[in-house]
Every structure is written in C-alpha cells, then in structure tokens.
Amino acid sequence: MNGFDLSTVTNIYLGSTPVKEVYMGTKLIWSTGAFDYSSEYLTIESLEDNNQIGIVDSDRPSISISTDKQTWTTVTPDAAPTYFITLNAGEKVYIKGSNDSYSTSDSYFTSTGQFNVSGNIMSLLYADDFQNQTTLPSSNAFSDLFYNANKLISAEHLVLPATTLADGCYQGMFSGCSSLTTAPELPATTIDINCYAGMFSGCSSLTTAPELPAGYLFGYCYSYMFYGCTSLTTAPELPAFWISSNCYEHMFEGCSSLTTAPE
C-alpha cells in the first residue's frame, strides 16, 4: 500500500488496539470523533512561522512546557519578556503549572505572531492532575491572563471548567485582545464579585458572546464585560433571577453593532 486518505478512514488499529488519535508531529490530523479539549493541557498553537511565545516579564510565576507531553521544561521568567519557544504554523506547546494564581496587572503570555489557545485552563493550577478539577484555589486566578494579547485569534476550544467562581477570577482575562474572534464557553452557575468584569473589553473582532447561565449574580460580576466590542452583533440571554449591585454596569457600552437588547 502506497498511502491512503485519512479523511475516508473510520477506524485505525495498532495490532488489535484501536487508535483514537493520529498526530503529525504535534498536529492532530485524525481522531475517532470530537476532540475532548477538557482532557488536554493548556495549549498554544501558532498560526504563523517563526512565532516566539513568551512570558511578559520577570515577576510572573514559573510554568512547565512541552511539545510532546512527555518531556517537560521548567520556565522561570528572568527577563522582559522571556521567550520560551519558537513555533511554526500548526505547531503547539503544552503548558502546566502548580500556582494558585496568575494574576498580574498585565498579560502573562505574549507572542510575536498570531496564535490560538485551547485545552483545559486548570493545567496551570493543578499540573498533571488537572482533569475533572472544578475548584479555583484563590481569587483573581486568571485575571488579565491574555490582557492585550492582540495576536490571539481564537479561544473557542479553551475550557474553563470551574462551576463555582472566585472573586475576580477571569477579570480582564481577554481585555484588549482586538483580534479575538471566538470566545470560550462560560459554564459556571455560581459566580462571585468581579468574576467576569472586563473579561472581553476591547475585543473589537468578537461577533458573538458566550452564554451566561448563572442564576445568582454578585456585585460587578458582568461590569464592562463586553465594553467596546464594536463587532458584537449577538448578545447572550441574561436569565439570572437574583441580582446584586452593579452586576450589569456598562456591560455592553460601546457595542456599536449590537441592535437587539438581551432578554
């Protein structure tokens, strides 16, 4: 056999063992079905060649990185920025850590080229034990994580599995990501003060907002969440039945393409 078209293949076996995924290097090229991103480490995939991925400056916590999920390298920021890997288009780096919080006054990650982010955010907190974790150990755990990362294109497959949110946990997480086109799902049903405040503010390429299923809302939880999202055409429903002070403050201010108010 000289070769075959993977797009026509329904089953692959290694001996008698079914194969679930096939990779070319680090790029997934075939799988048995929908990929389970919740079982994957936080992943940055480059969309351009010679793309340097790094940490913004030296006061950030250390992480570990891998291109094959077997050999891991610890990255301790010691310069501004610390570029820890160079990727070509389609290549990925997997990231884990054992820190309670990545909260800073600026972005944690930076890049010289466009990229997507996917996988389970909990690998930054629980390292290899991230699967099925739904508890955030501290306030502001991921606030400003990708702040002003204007080369971030999609976070569609980023998994934020926490069901109960801590104060400010996602505050400003994607603020200023002007190229972001797709947001992650936000499944939490119990939220806290400031948890989504300014999360997508300034995401001027975002056209659709994620669903917001939470019933109990605490102070400022959605304040400025979509502020300045000038391409947003569809707003989420707002089904909450218990609302605290200022929770919707300036939530859609500056959304000049939004023509219909949320229900």
mmCIF file of N, CA and C in Angstrom, residues 129-192:
data_model
loop_
_atom_site.group_PDB
_atom_site.id
_atom_site.type_symbol
_atom_site.label_atom_id
_atom_site.label_comp_id
_atom_site.label_asym_id
_atom_site.label_seq_id
_atom_site.Cartn_x
_atom_site.Cartn_y
_atom_site.Cartn_z
ATOM 1 N N ASP A 129 -2.587 16.857 37.324
ATOM 2 C CA ASP A 129 -3.822 16.415 37.971
ATOM 3 C C ASP A 129 -4.985 17.358 37.645
ATOM 4 N N PHE A 130 -4.988 17.927 36.433
ATOM 5 C CA PHE A 130 -5.970 18.964 36.106
ATOM 6 C C PHE A 130 -7.331 18.434 35.683
ATOM 7 N N GLN A 131 -7.393 17.200 35.189
ATOM 8 C CA GLN A 131 -8.661 16.695 34.668
ATOM 9 C C GLN A 131 -9.700 16.568 35.782
ATOM 10 N N ASN A 132 -10.916 16.989 35.488
ATOM 11 C CA ASN A 132 -12.064 16.929 36.402
ATOM 12 C C ASN A 132 -11.956 17.903 37.573
ATOM 13 N N GLN A 133 -10.999 18.815 37.545
ATOM 14 C CA GLN A 133 -10.920 19.845 38.579
ATOM 15 C C GLN A 133 -11.902 20.974 38.246
ATOM 16 N N THR A 134 -12.685 21.384 39.246
ATOM 17 C CA THR A 134 -13.676 22.450 39.031
ATOM 18 C C THR A 134 -13.600 23.537 40.095
ATOM 19 N N THR A 135 -12.547 23.514 40.930
ATOM 20 C CA THR A 135 -12.420 24.476 42.021
ATOM 21 C C THR A 135 -11.240 25.406 41.774
ATOM 22 N N LEU A 136 -11.458 26.699 41.941
ATOM 23 C CA LEU A 136 -10.386 27.680 41.842
ATOM 24 C C LEU A 136 -9.836 27.940 43.243
ATOM 25 N N PRO A 137 -8.535 27.769 43.460
ATOM 26 C CA PRO A 137 -7.977 27.844 44.814
ATOM 27 C C PRO A 137 -7.825 29.247 45.368
ATOM 28 N N SER A 138 -7.967 30.284 44.522
ATOM 29 C CA SER A 138 -7.776 31.646 45.029
ATOM 30 C C SER A 138 -8.538 32.640 44.173
ATOM 31 N N SER A 139 -8.688 33.849 44.682
ATOM 32 C CA SER A 139 -9.273 34.935 43.914
ATOM 33 C C SER A 139 -8.318 35.348 42.793
ATOM 34 N N ASN A 140 -8.885 35.952 41.746
ATOM 35 C CA ASN A 140 -8.084 36.515 40.654
ATOM 36 C C ASN A 140 -7.160 35.502 39.983
ATOM 37 N N ALA A 141 -7.551 34.241 39.974
ATOM 38 C CA ALA A 141 -6.657 33.184 39.498
ATOM 39 C C ALA A 141 -6.134 33.429 38.090
ATOM 40 N N PHE A 142 -7.016 33.887 37.182
ATOM 41 C CA PHE A 142 -6.609 34.063 35.785
ATOM 42 C C PHE A 142 -6.850 35.484 35.286
ATOM 43 N N SER A 143 -6.990 36.432 36.206
ATOM 44 C CA SER A 143 -7.261 37.799 35.769
ATOM 45 C C SER A 143 -6.120 38.318 34.899
ATOM 46 N N ASP A 144 -6.503 38.964 33.778
ATOM 47 C CA ASP A 144 -5.549 39.573 32.835
ATOM 48 C C ASP A 144 -4.594 38.573 32.180
ATOM 49 N N LEU A 145 -4.952 37.293 32.158
ATOM 50 C CA LEU A 145 -4.029 36.271 31.661
ATOM 51 C C LEU A 145 -3.557 36.552 30.231
ATOM 52 N N PHE A 146 -4.478 36.994 29.361
ATOM 53 C CA PHE A 146 -4.125 37.307 27.967
ATOM 54 C C PHE A 146 -4.355 38.794 27.664
ATOM 55 N N TYR A 147 -4.285 39.623 28.670
ATOM 56 C CA TYR A 147 -4.522 41.057 28.520
ATOM 57 C C TYR A 147 -3.680 41.652 27.383
ATOM 58 N N ASN A 148 -4.375 42.321 26.447
ATOM 59 C CA ASN A 148 -3.714 42.982 25.308
ATOM 60 C C ASN A 148 -2.928 42.028 24.419
ATOM 61 N N ALA A 149 -3.257 40.744 24.433
ATOM 62 C CA ALA A 149 -2.625 39.795 23.503
ATOM 63 C C ALA A 149 -3.334 39.936 22.154
ATOM 64 N N ASN A 150 -2.965 40.951 21.421
ATOM 65 C CA ASN A 150 -3.727 41.315 20.212
ATOM 66 C C ASN A 150 -3.439 40.404 19.025
ATOM 67 N N LYS A 151 -2.636 39.362 19.225
ATOM 68 C CA LYS A 151 -2.418 38.367 18.176
ATOM 69 C C LYS A 151 -3.144 37.052 18.473
ATOM 70 N N LEU A 152 -3.913 37.036 19.548
ATOM 71 C CA LEU A 152 -4.741 35.876 19.872
ATOM 72 C C LEU A 152 -5.991 35.904 18.999
ATOM 73 N N ILE A 153 -6.225 34.824 18.223
ATOM 74 C CA ILE A 153 -7.324 34.791 17.268
ATOM 75 C C ILE A 153 -8.538 34.051 17.812
ATOM 76 N N SER A 154 -8.349 32.869 18.381
ATOM 77 C CA SER A 154 -9.490 32.071 18.843
ATOM 78 C C SER A 154 -9.214 31.430 20.200
ATOM 79 N N ALA A 155 -10.233 31.501 21.071
ATOM 80 C CA ALA A 155 -10.219 30.767 22.335
ATOM 81 C C ALA A 155 -11.425 29.838 22.390
ATOM 82 N N GLU A 156 -11.931 29.458 21.213
ATOM 83 C CA GLU A 156 -13.138 28.633 21.128
ATOM 84 C C GLU A 156 -12.993 27.330 21.895
ATOM 85 N N HIS A 157 -11.814 26.723 21.849
ATOM 86 C CA HIS A 157 -11.611 25.410 22.470
ATOM 87 C C HIS A 157 -10.844 25.503 23.792
ATOM 88 N N LEU A 158 -10.822 26.700 24.373
ATOM 89 C CA LEU A 158 -10.290 26.847 25.721
ATOM 90 C C LEU A 158 -11.379 26.425 26.701
ATOM 91 N N VAL A 159 -11.054 25.544 27.626
ATOM 92 C CA VAL A 159 -12.030 25.006 28.572
ATOM 93 C C VAL A 159 -11.842 25.673 29.934
ATOM 94 N N LEU A 160 -12.910 26.298 30.422
ATOM 95 C CA LEU A 160 -12.920 26.948 31.738
ATOM 96 C C LEU A 160 -13.935 26.189 32.592
ATOM 97 N N PRO A 161 -13.532 25.069 33.206
ATOM 98 C CA PRO A 161 -14.499 24.130 33.762
ATOM 99 C C PRO A 161 -15.005 24.450 35.163
ATOM 100 N N ALA A 162 -14.470 25.480 35.822
ATOM 101 C CA ALA A 162 -14.890 25.775 37.189
ATOM 102 C C ALA A 162 -16.392 26.034 37.240
ATOM 103 N N THR A 163 -17.063 25.406 38.181
ATOM 104 C CA THR A 163 -18.516 25.580 38.319
ATOM 105 C C THR A 163 -18.866 26.650 39.336
ATOM 106 N N THR A 164 -17.965 26.907 40.279
ATOM 107 C CA THR A 164 -18.145 27.987 41.252
ATOM 108 C C THR A 164 -16.956 28.930 41.126
ATOM 109 N N LEU A 165 -17.236 30.201 40.838
ATOM 110 C CA LEU A 165 -16.160 31.139 40.541
ATOM 111 C C LEU A 165 -15.770 31.960 41.755
ATOM 112 N N ALA A 166 -14.486 32.284 41.858
ATOM 113 C CA ALA A 166 -13.950 33.097 42.946
ATOM 114 C C ALA A 166 -13.867 34.559 42.505
ATOM 115 N N ASP A 167 -13.767 35.435 43.449
ATOM 116 C CA ASP A 167 -13.694 36.876 43.224
ATOM 117 C C ASP A 167 -12.650 37.224 42.164
ATOM 118 N N GLY A 168 -13.101 37.862 41.077
ATOM 119 C CA GLY A 168 -12.188 38.375 40.062
ATOM 120 C C GLY A 168 -11.443 37.334 39.256
ATOM 121 N N CYS A 169 -11.896 36.092 39.240
ATOM 122 C CA CYS A 169 -11.089 35.003 38.679
ATOM 123 C C CYS A 169 -10.775 35.173 37.190
ATOM 124 N N TYR A 170 -11.725 35.702 36.412
ATOM 125 C CA TYR A 170 -11.493 35.897 34.974
ATOM 126 C C TYR A 170 -11.496 37.385 34.600
ATOM 127 N N GLN A 171 -11.378 38.242 35.571
ATOM 128 C CA GLN A 171 -11.440 39.676 35.325
ATOM 129 C C GLN A 171 -10.374 40.110 34.314
ATOM 130 N N GLY A 172 -10.802 40.773 33.241
ATOM 131 C CA GLY A 172 -9.859 41.279 32.244
ATOM 132 C C GLY A 172 -9.081 40.211 31.507
ATOM 133 N N MET A 173 -9.535 38.985 31.538
ATOM 134 C CA MET A 173 -8.751 37.865 31.009
ATOM 135 C C MET A 173 -8.363 38.063 29.541
ATOM 136 N N PHE A 174 -9.286 38.582 28.723
ATOM 137 C CA PHE A 174 -9.008 38.816 27.301
ATOM 138 C C PHE A 174 -9.107 40.303 26.945
ATOM 139 N N SER A 175 -9.079 41.157 27.931
ATOM 140 C CA SER A 175 -9.217 42.586 27.682
ATOM 141 C C SER A 175 -8.150 43.074 26.698
ATOM 142 N N GLY A 176 -8.595 43.796 25.673
ATOM 143 C CA GLY A 176 -7.664 44.328 24.687
ATOM 144 C C GLY A 176 -7.230 43.352 23.622
ATOM 145 N N CYS A 177 -7.804 42.150 23.605
ATOM 146 C CA CYS A 177 -7.475 41.167 22.553
ATOM 147 C C CYS A 177 -8.269 41.535 21.298
ATOM 148 N N SER A 178 -7.782 42.502 20.568
ATOM 149 C CA SER A 178 -8.544 43.102 19.470
ATOM 150 C C SER A 178 -8.738 42.172 18.277
ATOM 151 N N SER A 179 -7.976 41.079 18.185
ATOM 152 C CA SER A 179 -8.127 40.123 17.082
ATOM 153 C C SER A 179 -8.929 38.886 17.466
ATOM 154 N N LEU A 180 -9.359 38.802 18.723
ATOM 155 C CA LEU A 180 -10.087 37.624 19.178
ATOM 156 C C LEU A 180 -11.448 37.537 18.490
ATOM 157 N N THR A 181 -11.689 36.425 17.802
ATOM 158 C CA THR A 181 -12.946 36.251 17.068
ATOM 159 C C THR A 181 -13.921 35.320 17.771
ATOM 160 N N THR A 182 -13.414 34.410 18.601
ATOM 161 C CA THR A 182 -14.268 33.395 19.222
ATOM 162 C C THR A 182 -13.904 33.236 20.683
ATOM 163 N N ALA A 183 -14.915 33.321 21.550
ATOM 164 C CA ALA A 183 -14.715 33.233 22.991
ATOM 165 C C ALA A 183 -14.930 31.807 23.485
ATOM 166 N N PRO A 184 -14.400 31.468 24.647
ATOM 167 C CA PRO A 184 -14.672 30.150 25.223
ATOM 168 C C PRO A 184 -16.062 30.103 25.850
ATOM 169 N N GLU A 185 -16.552 28.899 26.108
ATOM 170 C CA GLU A 185 -17.796 28.749 26.849
ATOM 171 C C GLU A 185 -17.565 29.126 28.310
ATOM 172 N N LEU A 186 -18.640 29.642 28.951
ATOM 173 C CA LEU A 186 -18.574 30.057 30.348
ATOM 174 C C LEU A 186 -19.666 29.314 31.116
ATOM 175 N N PRO A 187 -19.409 28.083 31.547
ATOM 176 C CA PRO A 187 -20.460 27.222 32.072
ATOM 177 C C PRO A 187 -20.812 27.437 33.540
ATOM 178 N N ALA A 188 -20.069 28.259 34.262
ATOM 179 C CA ALA A 188 -20.276 28.378 35.707
ATOM 180 C C ALA A 188 -21.691 28.854 36.033
ATOM 181 N N THR A 189 -22.252 28.278 37.063
ATOM 182 C CA THR A 189 -23.592 28.652 37.505
ATOM 183 C C THR A 189 -23.583 29.430 38.817
ATOM 184 N N THR A 190 -22.481 29.392 39.547
ATOM 185 C CA THR A 190 -22.327 30.169 40.773
ATOM 186 C C THR A 190 -21.121 31.084 40.605
ATOM 187 N N ILE A 191 -21.356 32.391 40.655
ATOM 188 C CA ILE A 191 -20.282 33.336 40.359
ATOM 189 C C ILE A 191 -20.107 34.318 41.509
ATOM 190 N N ASP A 192 -19.016 35.078 41.466
ATOM 191 C CA ASP A 192 -18.665 35.943 42.588
ATOM 192 C C ASP A 192 -18.387 37.359 42.086
#
